[in-house]
Short mmCIF file of N, CA and C in Angstrom, two decimals:
data_model
loop_
_atom_site.label_atom_id
_atom_site.label_comp_id
_atom_site.label_asym_id
_atom_site.label_seq_id
_atom_site.Cartn_x
_atom_site.Cartn_y
_atom_site.Cartn_z
N UNK M 625 119.38 -103.94 -83.95
CA UNK M 625 119.99 -105.09 -83.34
C UNK M 625 120.77 -104.72 -82.08
N UNK M 626 121.42 -103.59 -82.07
CA UNK M 626 122.21 -103.21 -80.92
C UNK M 626 121.33 -103.02 -79.69
N UNK M 627 120.14 -102.50 -79.86
CA UNK M 627 119.25 -102.31 -78.73
C UNK M 627 118.89 -103.64 -78.08
N UNK M 628 118.64 -104.66 -78.86
CA UNK M 628 118.27 -105.97 -78.32
C UNK M 628 119.39 -106.56 -77.48
N UNK M 629 120.64 -106.42 -77.95
CA UNK M 629 121.77 -106.94 -77.19
C UNK M 629 121.90 -106.20 -75.86
N UNK M 630 121.70 -104.91 -75.87
CA UNK M 630 121.81 -104.12 -74.66
C UNK M 630 120.74 -104.54 -73.64
N UNK M 631 119.53 -104.71 -74.13
CA UNK M 631 118.43 -105.11 -73.26
C UNK M 631 118.70 -106.50 -72.70
N UNK M 632 119.19 -107.39 -73.52
CA UNK M 632 119.48 -108.75 -73.06
C UNK M 632 120.60 -108.74 -72.02
N UNK M 633 121.62 -107.93 -72.25
CA UNK M 633 122.72 -107.85 -71.29
C UNK M 633 122.24 -107.28 -69.95
N UNK M 634 121.40 -106.26 -70.00
CA UNK M 634 120.87 -105.68 -68.77
C UNK M 634 119.99 -106.69 -68.04
N UNK M 635 119.18 -107.40 -68.79
CA UNK M 635 118.33 -108.42 -68.20
C UNK M 635 119.17 -109.54 -67.59
N UNK M 636 120.20 -109.98 -68.28
CA UNK M 636 121.09 -111.02 -67.77
C UNK M 636 121.80 -110.55 -66.51
N UNK M 637 122.29 -109.29 -66.51
CA UNK M 637 122.95 -108.73 -65.33
C UNK M 637 121.98 -108.70 -64.15
N UNK M 638 120.77 -108.26 -64.42
CA UNK M 638 119.77 -108.19 -63.37
C UNK M 638 119.49 -109.59 -62.79
N UNK M 639 119.30 -110.56 -63.65
CA UNK M 639 119.00 -111.91 -63.19
C UNK M 639 120.17 -112.55 -62.45
N UNK M 640 121.39 -112.28 -62.87
CA UNK M 640 122.57 -112.90 -62.26
C UNK M 640 123.02 -112.17 -61.00
N UNK M 641 122.97 -110.86 -60.98
CA UNK M 641 123.55 -110.11 -59.87
C UNK M 641 122.51 -109.54 -58.91
N UNK M 642 121.56 -108.86 -59.39
CA UNK M 642 120.65 -108.12 -58.52
C UNK M 642 119.61 -109.03 -57.86
N UNK M 643 119.00 -109.90 -58.60
CA UNK M 643 117.95 -110.75 -58.06
C UNK M 643 118.44 -111.67 -56.93
N UNK M 644 119.53 -112.43 -57.10
CA UNK M 644 120.00 -113.28 -55.99
C UNK M 644 120.40 -112.48 -54.74
N UNK M 645 121.04 -111.32 -54.94
CA UNK M 645 121.43 -110.54 -53.76
C UNK M 645 120.20 -109.98 -53.05
N UNK M 646 119.17 -109.66 -53.78
CA UNK M 646 117.92 -109.21 -53.15
C UNK M 646 117.28 -110.32 -52.35
N UNK M 647 117.33 -111.52 -52.85
CA UNK M 647 116.77 -112.66 -52.13
C UNK M 647 117.58 -112.93 -50.86
N UNK M 648 118.89 -112.88 -50.96
CA UNK M 648 119.76 -113.12 -49.79
C UNK M 648 119.53 -112.06 -48.72
N UNK M 649 119.45 -110.82 -49.10
CA UNK M 649 119.25 -109.74 -48.13
C UNK M 649 117.89 -109.86 -47.46
N UNK M 650 116.87 -110.21 -48.21
CA UNK M 650 115.52 -110.28 -47.63
C UNK M 650 115.33 -111.50 -46.75
N UNK M 651 116.22 -112.48 -46.81
CA UNK M 651 116.08 -113.70 -46.02
C UNK M 651 116.82 -113.64 -44.69
N UNK M 652 117.38 -112.51 -44.33
CA UNK M 652 118.08 -112.41 -43.06
C UNK M 652 117.08 -112.50 -41.92
N UNK M 653 117.49 -113.22 -40.86
CA UNK M 653 116.63 -113.41 -39.70
C UNK M 653 116.71 -112.18 -38.80
N UNK M 654 115.57 -111.73 -38.37
CA UNK M 654 115.51 -110.57 -37.48
C UNK M 654 115.26 -111.06 -36.06
N UNK M 655 115.66 -110.27 -35.07
CA UNK M 655 115.47 -110.66 -33.68
C UNK M 655 114.01 -110.91 -33.34
N UNK M 656 113.11 -110.13 -33.91
CA UNK M 656 111.70 -110.31 -33.60
C UNK M 656 111.12 -111.57 -34.26
N UNK M 657 111.85 -112.16 -35.22
CA UNK M 657 111.39 -113.38 -35.86
C UNK M 657 111.77 -114.63 -35.07
N UNK M 658 112.72 -114.52 -34.16
CA UNK M 658 113.21 -115.67 -33.41
C UNK M 658 112.22 -116.01 -32.29
N UNK M 659 111.87 -117.27 -32.20
CA UNK M 659 110.98 -117.73 -31.14
C UNK M 659 111.80 -117.86 -29.87
N UNK M 660 111.38 -117.14 -28.85
CA UNK M 660 112.12 -117.14 -27.60
C UNK M 660 111.57 -118.22 -26.68
N UNK M 661 112.47 -118.78 -25.84
CA UNK M 661 112.05 -119.80 -24.88
C UNK M 661 111.17 -119.17 -23.82
N UNK M 662 110.31 -119.97 -23.25
CA UNK M 662 109.36 -119.49 -22.24
C UNK M 662 110.04 -119.40 -20.88
N UNK M 663 109.61 -118.42 -20.10
CA UNK M 663 110.12 -118.28 -18.74
C UNK M 663 109.38 -119.27 -17.83
N UNK M 664 109.86 -119.38 -16.59
CA UNK M 664 109.21 -120.27 -15.62
C UNK M 664 107.75 -119.87 -15.44
N UNK M 665 107.48 -118.57 -15.35
CA UNK M 665 106.11 -118.09 -15.21
C UNK M 665 105.24 -118.56 -16.37
N UNK M 666 105.73 -118.42 -17.58
CA UNK M 666 104.94 -118.81 -18.76
C UNK M 666 104.70 -120.31 -18.81
N UNK M 667 105.69 -121.11 -18.41
CA UNK M 667 105.52 -122.57 -18.39
C UNK M 667 104.42 -122.94 -17.40
N UNK M 668 104.42 -122.30 -16.22
CA UNK M 668 103.41 -122.60 -15.20
C UNK M 668 102.02 -122.17 -15.67
N UNK M 669 101.92 -121.00 -16.25
CA UNK M 669 100.63 -120.49 -16.70
C UNK M 669 100.04 -121.34 -17.83
N UNK M 670 100.86 -121.84 -18.71
CA UNK M 670 100.37 -122.56 -19.88
C UNK M 670 100.11 -124.05 -19.62
N UNK M 671 100.49 -124.56 -18.46
CA UNK M 671 100.34 -125.98 -18.19
C UNK M 671 99.23 -126.20 -17.17
N UNK M 672 98.19 -126.92 -17.54
CA UNK M 672 97.05 -127.21 -16.66
C UNK M 672 97.47 -127.97 -15.41
N UNK M 673 98.57 -128.66 -15.49
CA UNK M 673 99.08 -129.43 -14.36
C UNK M 673 99.42 -128.53 -13.16
N UNK M 674 99.63 -127.23 -13.44
CA UNK M 674 100.02 -126.27 -12.41
C UNK M 674 98.92 -125.25 -12.12
N UNK M 675 97.65 -125.59 -12.29
CA UNK M 675 96.59 -124.58 -12.13
C UNK M 675 96.53 -124.04 -10.70
N UNK M 676 96.73 -124.88 -9.70
CA UNK M 676 96.72 -124.40 -8.31
C UNK M 676 97.94 -123.53 -8.06
N UNK M 677 99.10 -123.98 -8.50
CA UNK M 677 100.33 -123.20 -8.34
C UNK M 677 100.23 -121.87 -9.06
N UNK M 678 99.60 -121.85 -10.22
CA UNK M 678 99.42 -120.60 -10.97
C UNK M 678 98.61 -119.59 -10.16
N UNK M 679 97.50 -120.04 -9.59
CA UNK M 679 96.67 -119.14 -8.79
C UNK M 679 97.43 -118.60 -7.58
N UNK M 680 98.20 -119.47 -6.94
CA UNK M 680 98.99 -119.05 -5.77
C UNK M 680 100.07 -118.06 -6.19
N UNK M 681 100.72 -118.31 -7.33
CA UNK M 681 101.76 -117.43 -7.84
C UNK M 681 101.18 -116.04 -8.14
N UNK M 682 100.02 -115.99 -8.75
CA UNK M 682 99.38 -114.71 -9.07
C UNK M 682 98.98 -113.99 -7.78
N UNK M 683 98.41 -114.73 -6.82
CA UNK M 683 98.02 -114.14 -5.54
C UNK M 683 99.24 -113.57 -4.81
N UNK M 684 100.35 -114.26 -4.88
CA UNK M 684 101.57 -113.82 -4.20
C UNK M 684 102.27 -112.68 -4.94
N UNK M 685 101.83 -112.39 -6.16
CA UNK M 685 102.45 -111.33 -6.95
C UNK M 685 103.84 -111.69 -7.43
N UNK M 686 104.05 -112.97 -7.74
CA UNK M 686 105.38 -113.45 -8.12
C UNK M 686 105.55 -113.69 -9.61
N UNK M 687 104.62 -113.23 -10.42
CA UNK M 687 104.72 -113.44 -11.88
C UNK M 687 106.04 -112.92 -12.41
N UNK M 688 106.38 -111.68 -12.07
CA UNK M 688 107.61 -111.08 -12.59
C UNK M 688 108.85 -111.68 -11.96
N UNK M 689 108.77 -112.06 -10.69
CA UNK M 689 109.92 -112.63 -10.00
C UNK M 689 110.36 -113.95 -10.63
N UNK M 690 109.41 -114.68 -11.20
CA UNK M 690 109.73 -115.96 -11.82
C UNK M 690 110.03 -115.83 -13.31
N UNK M 691 110.21 -114.61 -13.76
CA UNK M 691 110.59 -114.35 -15.16
C UNK M 691 112.06 -113.96 -15.27
N UNK M 692 112.69 -113.66 -14.14
CA UNK M 692 114.07 -113.16 -14.18
C UNK M 692 114.98 -114.04 -13.34
N UNK M 693 116.26 -113.86 -13.51
CA UNK M 693 117.25 -114.59 -12.73
C UNK M 693 117.37 -116.04 -13.16
N UNK M 694 118.40 -116.69 -12.69
CA UNK M 694 118.56 -118.12 -12.93
C UNK M 694 118.01 -118.84 -11.71
N UNK M 695 116.98 -119.65 -11.90
CA UNK M 695 116.30 -120.30 -10.79
C UNK M 695 116.19 -121.80 -11.01
N UNK M 696 116.16 -122.53 -9.91
CA UNK M 696 115.79 -123.94 -9.93
C UNK M 696 114.52 -124.03 -9.11
N UNK M 697 113.44 -124.42 -9.75
CA UNK M 697 112.13 -124.44 -9.10
C UNK M 697 111.67 -125.88 -8.94
N UNK M 698 111.51 -126.32 -7.70
CA UNK M 698 110.94 -127.62 -7.40
C UNK M 698 109.43 -127.39 -7.29
N UNK M 699 108.74 -127.55 -8.40
CA UNK M 699 107.35 -127.14 -8.52
C UNK M 699 106.39 -128.27 -8.19
N UNK M 700 105.53 -128.05 -7.20
CA UNK M 700 104.49 -129.05 -6.93
C UNK M 700 103.35 -128.91 -7.94
N UNK M 701 102.92 -130.02 -8.49
CA UNK M 701 101.79 -129.96 -9.42
C UNK M 701 100.49 -130.13 -8.63
N UNK M 702 99.37 -130.16 -9.32
CA UNK M 702 98.07 -130.24 -8.66
C UNK M 702 97.95 -131.49 -7.77
N UNK M 703 98.50 -132.62 -8.22
CA UNK M 703 98.40 -133.84 -7.40
C UNK M 703 99.25 -133.72 -6.14
N UNK M 704 100.35 -132.96 -6.18
CA UNK M 704 101.16 -132.73 -4.98
C UNK M 704 100.36 -131.92 -3.96
N UNK M 705 99.63 -130.93 -4.42
CA UNK M 705 98.76 -130.17 -3.51
C UNK M 705 97.66 -131.08 -2.96
N UNK M 706 97.14 -131.99 -3.79
CA UNK M 706 96.12 -132.94 -3.36
C UNK M 706 96.62 -133.84 -2.24
N UNK M 707 97.89 -134.25 -2.31
CA UNK M 707 98.46 -135.08 -1.24
C UNK M 707 98.50 -134.33 0.09
N UNK M 708 98.50 -132.99 0.03
CA UNK M 708 98.48 -132.17 1.24
C UNK M 708 97.04 -131.74 1.58
N UNK M 709 96.08 -132.40 0.95
CA UNK M 709 94.65 -132.09 1.15
C UNK M 709 94.29 -130.66 0.75
N UNK M 710 94.97 -130.15 -0.25
CA UNK M 710 94.66 -128.85 -0.82
C UNK M 710 94.16 -129.11 -2.24
N UNK M 711 92.85 -129.07 -2.42
CA UNK M 711 92.27 -129.41 -3.71
C UNK M 711 91.83 -128.17 -4.48
N UNK M 712 91.99 -127.03 -3.85
CA UNK M 712 91.62 -125.77 -4.49
C UNK M 712 92.62 -124.70 -4.04
N UNK M 713 92.93 -123.80 -4.94
CA UNK M 713 93.87 -122.73 -4.60
C UNK M 713 93.30 -121.77 -3.57
N UNK M 714 91.98 -121.77 -3.40
CA UNK M 714 91.34 -120.83 -2.46
C UNK M 714 91.80 -121.06 -1.03
N UNK M 715 92.26 -122.27 -0.71
CA UNK M 715 92.77 -122.56 0.63
C UNK M 715 93.97 -121.66 0.93
N UNK M 716 94.81 -121.45 -0.05
CA UNK M 716 96.01 -120.63 0.15
C UNK M 716 95.79 -119.18 -0.25
N UNK M 717 94.99 -118.94 -1.27
CA UNK M 717 94.77 -117.55 -1.69
C UNK M 717 93.90 -116.78 -0.70
N UNK M 718 93.27 -117.49 0.23
CA UNK M 718 92.53 -116.79 1.29
C UNK M 718 93.49 -116.26 2.37
N UNK M 719 94.70 -116.75 2.37
CA UNK M 719 95.73 -116.28 3.31
C UNK M 719 96.37 -115.00 2.75
N UNK M 720 97.11 -114.27 3.58
CA UNK M 720 97.81 -113.08 3.06
C UNK M 720 98.80 -113.46 1.95
N UNK M 721 99.03 -112.52 1.05
CA UNK M 721 99.94 -112.76 -0.07
C UNK M 721 101.33 -113.14 0.41
N UNK M 722 101.75 -112.63 1.55
CA UNK M 722 103.07 -112.94 2.09
C UNK M 722 103.20 -114.43 2.41
N UNK M 723 102.14 -115.05 2.89
CA UNK M 723 102.16 -116.48 3.18
C UNK M 723 102.31 -117.30 1.90
N UNK M 724 101.61 -116.89 0.87
CA UNK M 724 101.72 -117.57 -0.43
C UNK M 724 103.13 -117.40 -1.00
N UNK M 725 103.70 -116.21 -0.83
CA UNK M 725 105.06 -115.94 -1.30
C UNK M 725 106.07 -116.84 -0.58
N UNK M 726 105.89 -117.00 0.73
CA UNK M 726 106.79 -117.86 1.51
C UNK M 726 106.70 -119.31 1.04
N UNK M 727 105.48 -119.77 0.75
CA UNK M 727 105.29 -121.13 0.26
C UNK M 727 106.04 -121.34 -1.05
N UNK M 728 105.89 -120.43 -1.98
CA UNK M 728 106.56 -120.56 -3.28
C UNK M 728 108.07 -120.45 -3.11
N UNK M 729 108.53 -119.48 -2.33
CA UNK M 729 109.97 -119.27 -2.14
C UNK M 729 110.66 -120.45 -1.47
N UNK M 730 109.90 -121.26 -0.72
CA UNK M 730 110.52 -122.43 -0.10
C UNK M 730 110.73 -123.57 -1.10
N UNK M 731 110.27 -123.38 -2.33
CA UNK M 731 110.45 -124.37 -3.40
C UNK M 731 111.48 -123.93 -4.44
N UNK M 732 112.12 -122.78 -4.24
CA UNK M 732 113.02 -122.21 -5.25
C UNK M 732 114.43 -122.05 -4.71
N UNK M 733 115.37 -122.53 -5.49
CA UNK M 733 116.78 -122.25 -5.22
C UNK M 733 117.18 -121.19 -6.24
N UNK M 734 117.59 -120.04 -5.75
CA UNK M 734 117.87 -118.91 -6.63
C UNK M 734 119.32 -118.82 -7.04
N UNK M 735 119.52 -118.03 -8.07
CA UNK M 735 120.84 -117.70 -8.61
C UNK M 735 121.62 -118.91 -9.11
N UNK M 736 120.93 -120.00 -9.37
CA UNK M 736 121.62 -121.13 -9.97
C UNK M 736 120.63 -122.07 -10.64
N UNK M 737 121.05 -122.55 -11.77
CA UNK M 737 120.25 -123.50 -12.54
C UNK M 737 120.87 -124.88 -12.32
N UNK M 738 120.10 -125.75 -11.67
CA UNK M 738 120.63 -127.09 -11.37
C UNK M 738 119.82 -128.11 -12.16
N UNK M 739 120.41 -128.60 -13.23
CA UNK M 739 119.76 -129.66 -14.00
C UNK M 739 119.81 -130.96 -13.20
N UNK M 740 118.96 -131.89 -13.56
CA UNK M 740 118.85 -133.15 -12.80
C UNK M 740 120.19 -133.88 -12.76
N UNK M 741 120.91 -133.88 -13.87
CA UNK M 741 122.19 -134.58 -13.91
C UNK M 741 123.24 -133.92 -13.02
N UNK M 742 123.02 -132.67 -12.63
CA UNK M 742 123.97 -131.95 -11.77
C UNK M 742 123.59 -131.97 -10.30
N UNK M 743 122.43 -132.55 -9.96
CA UNK M 743 122.01 -132.61 -8.56
C UNK M 743 122.96 -133.48 -7.76
N UNK M 744 123.23 -133.04 -6.54
CA UNK M 744 124.08 -133.80 -5.63
C UNK M 744 123.41 -133.85 -4.27
N UNK M 745 123.63 -134.94 -3.56
CA UNK M 745 123.07 -135.04 -2.22
C UNK M 745 123.69 -133.97 -1.34
N UNK M 746 122.88 -133.44 -0.46
CA UNK M 746 123.36 -132.41 0.45
C UNK M 746 122.27 -131.40 0.75
N UNK M 747 122.68 -130.26 1.22
CA UNK M 747 121.74 -129.19 1.59
C UNK M 747 121.89 -128.02 0.63
N UNK M 748 120.76 -127.40 0.34
CA UNK M 748 120.72 -126.19 -0.49
C UNK M 748 119.84 -125.17 0.21
N UNK M 749 120.16 -123.91 0.01
CA UNK M 749 119.38 -122.83 0.61
C UNK M 749 118.36 -122.33 -0.41
N UNK M 750 117.12 -122.18 0.04
CA UNK M 750 116.07 -121.66 -0.83
C UNK M 750 116.05 -120.13 -0.77
N UNK M 751 115.26 -119.53 -1.65
CA UNK M 751 115.11 -118.07 -1.65
C UNK M 751 114.54 -117.60 -0.31
N UNK M 752 113.68 -118.40 0.28
CA UNK M 752 113.09 -118.04 1.57
C UNK M 752 114.14 -118.00 2.68
N UNK M 753 115.24 -118.74 2.49
CA UNK M 753 116.31 -118.74 3.49
C UNK M 753 116.41 -120.03 4.26
N UNK M 754 115.46 -120.93 4.10
CA UNK M 754 115.55 -122.21 4.79
C UNK M 754 116.35 -123.20 3.94
N UNK M 755 116.85 -124.24 4.60
CA UNK M 755 117.61 -125.26 3.89
C UNK M 755 116.70 -126.42 3.51
N UNK M 756 116.96 -126.96 2.32
CA UNK M 756 116.28 -128.18 1.89
C UNK M 756 117.33 -129.26 1.74
N UNK M 757 116.91 -130.46 1.98
CA UNK M 757 117.82 -131.60 1.93
C UNK M 757 117.59 -132.37 0.64
N UNK M 758 118.64 -132.54 -0.14
CA UNK M 758 118.57 -133.34 -1.37
C UNK M 758 119.12 -134.72 -1.06
N UNK M 759 118.31 -135.74 -1.29
CA UNK M 759 118.72 -137.12 -1.07
C UNK M 759 118.46 -137.93 -2.33
N UNK M 760 119.19 -139.02 -2.46
CA UNK M 760 119.02 -139.88 -3.63
C UNK M 760 118.77 -141.31 -3.17
N UNK M 761 117.68 -141.88 -3.65
CA UNK M 761 117.36 -143.28 -3.38
C UNK M 761 117.27 -143.96 -4.73
N UNK M 762 118.10 -144.96 -4.92
CA UNK M 762 118.25 -145.62 -6.23
C UNK M 762 118.64 -144.55 -7.25
N UNK M 763 117.77 -144.24 -8.19
CA UNK M 763 118.10 -143.22 -9.19
C UNK M 763 117.20 -142.00 -9.07
N UNK M 764 116.43 -141.92 -7.99
CA UNK M 764 115.47 -140.83 -7.82
C UNK M 764 115.94 -139.86 -6.74
N UNK M 765 115.98 -138.59 -7.11
CA UNK M 765 116.31 -137.55 -6.14
C UNK M 765 115.04 -137.09 -5.45
N UNK M 766 115.20 -136.71 -4.17
CA UNK M 766 114.09 -136.17 -3.40
C UNK M 766 114.55 -134.87 -2.74
N UNK M 767 113.61 -133.95 -2.59
CA UNK M 767 113.86 -132.68 -1.91
C UNK M 767 112.98 -132.69 -0.67
N UNK M 768 113.59 -132.80 0.50
CA UNK M 768 112.82 -132.93 1.76
C UNK M 768 111.74 -134.00 1.63
N UNK M 769 112.08 -135.14 1.13
CA UNK M 769 111.19 -136.30 0.96
C UNK M 769 110.16 -136.14 -0.16
N UNK M 770 110.22 -135.08 -0.92
CA UNK M 770 109.35 -134.91 -2.09
C UNK M 770 110.12 -135.39 -3.31
N UNK M 771 109.69 -136.51 -3.87
CA UNK M 771 110.39 -137.08 -5.03
C UNK M 771 110.23 -136.20 -6.26
N UNK M 772 111.30 -136.11 -7.03
CA UNK M 772 111.24 -135.42 -8.32
C UNK M 772 110.67 -136.43 -9.32
N UNK M 773 109.45 -136.16 -9.79
CA UNK M 773 108.78 -137.11 -10.68
C UNK M 773 108.95 -136.76 -12.16
N UNK M 774 109.24 -135.49 -12.45
CA UNK M 774 109.50 -135.07 -13.83
C UNK M 774 110.58 -134.00 -13.80
N UNK M 775 111.81 -134.36 -14.14
CA UNK M 775 112.91 -133.40 -14.06
C UNK M 775 113.11 -132.62 -15.36
N UNK M 776 113.88 -131.56 -15.21
CA UNK M 776 114.45 -130.82 -16.35
C UNK M 776 113.45 -130.26 -17.35
N UNK M 777 112.47 -129.53 -16.87
CA UNK M 777 111.62 -128.75 -17.77
C UNK M 777 112.35 -127.43 -17.94
N UNK M 778 112.94 -127.27 -19.09
CA UNK M 778 113.81 -126.11 -19.33
C UNK M 778 112.99 -124.85 -19.59
N UNK M 779 113.47 -123.75 -19.03
CA UNK M 779 112.86 -122.45 -19.24
C UNK M 779 113.97 -121.46 -19.55
N UNK M 780 113.59 -120.30 -20.04
CA UNK M 780 114.59 -119.30 -20.42
C UNK M 780 115.40 -118.83 -19.22
N UNK M 781 114.81 -118.86 -18.04
CA UNK M 781 115.49 -118.33 -16.86
C UNK M 781 115.73 -119.39 -15.79
N UNK M 782 115.75 -120.63 -16.16
CA UNK M 782 116.04 -121.67 -15.18
C UNK M 782 115.48 -123.01 -15.58
N UNK M 783 115.26 -123.83 -14.56
CA UNK M 783 114.76 -125.19 -14.80
C UNK M 783 113.70 -125.51 -13.74
N UNK M 784 112.72 -126.30 -14.16
CA UNK M 784 111.65 -126.74 -13.27
C UNK M 784 111.77 -128.25 -13.10
N UNK M 785 111.70 -128.70 -11.85
CA UNK M 785 111.61 -130.12 -11.54
C UNK M 785 110.27 -130.30 -10.83
N UNK M 786 109.40 -131.14 -11.39
CA UNK M 786 108.09 -131.36 -10.77
C UNK M 786 108.26 -132.36 -9.63
N UNK M 787 107.72 -132.02 -8.46
CA UNK M 787 107.80 -132.87 -7.29
C UNK M 787 106.42 -133.41 -6.91
N UNK M 788 106.40 -134.51 -6.17
CA UNK M 788 105.13 -135.18 -5.87
C UNK M 788 104.47 -134.74 -4.58
N UNK M 789 105.10 -133.86 -3.81
CA UNK M 789 104.46 -133.32 -2.60
C UNK M 789 105.07 -131.97 -2.28
N UNK M 790 104.42 -131.26 -1.37
CA UNK M 790 104.91 -129.92 -1.00
C UNK M 790 106.15 -130.04 -0.12
N UNK M 791 107.02 -129.05 -0.25
CA UNK M 791 108.18 -128.97 0.64
C UNK M 791 107.71 -128.22 1.89
N UNK M 792 107.73 -128.92 3.00
CA UNK M 792 107.25 -128.33 4.25
C UNK M 792 108.45 -128.10 5.15
N UNK M 793 108.51 -126.89 5.67
CA UNK M 793 109.57 -126.55 6.62
C UNK M 793 109.40 -125.17 7.12
#
């Protein structure tokens, strides 16, 4: 009889103390288990709406540049390129990579993340070094007359605002 009580006590101890603590320890979240937010580069690559911009970005060698830093990217989608009579990325990728880089850099405000609710009328300097003019008509902001048609696409390293035409300057 004494053996049975001992076995039962050990089994009860195991069920009450060891098993729950094993479950708790094994359920801890690891860094590699956490889903990380996508960078600006990844958002552009994964969205068909940016297929022309993706090709230009790759040609310019800016994949890594758009993965780091805090950026505000006024990104033209395929229809914005169409308004400029650019229906294929080959029009721009046939130019030197430096020209493509200048085009993309004229759409980026670096070192700051500006959400749509934080936009203010005025001038901002792009990575390229030129100034863009932010204006507001009714409730719509425009960047050098390019309306923001889809604001606040959040990325790990900044924010993307889709615009309806290219920023020319």
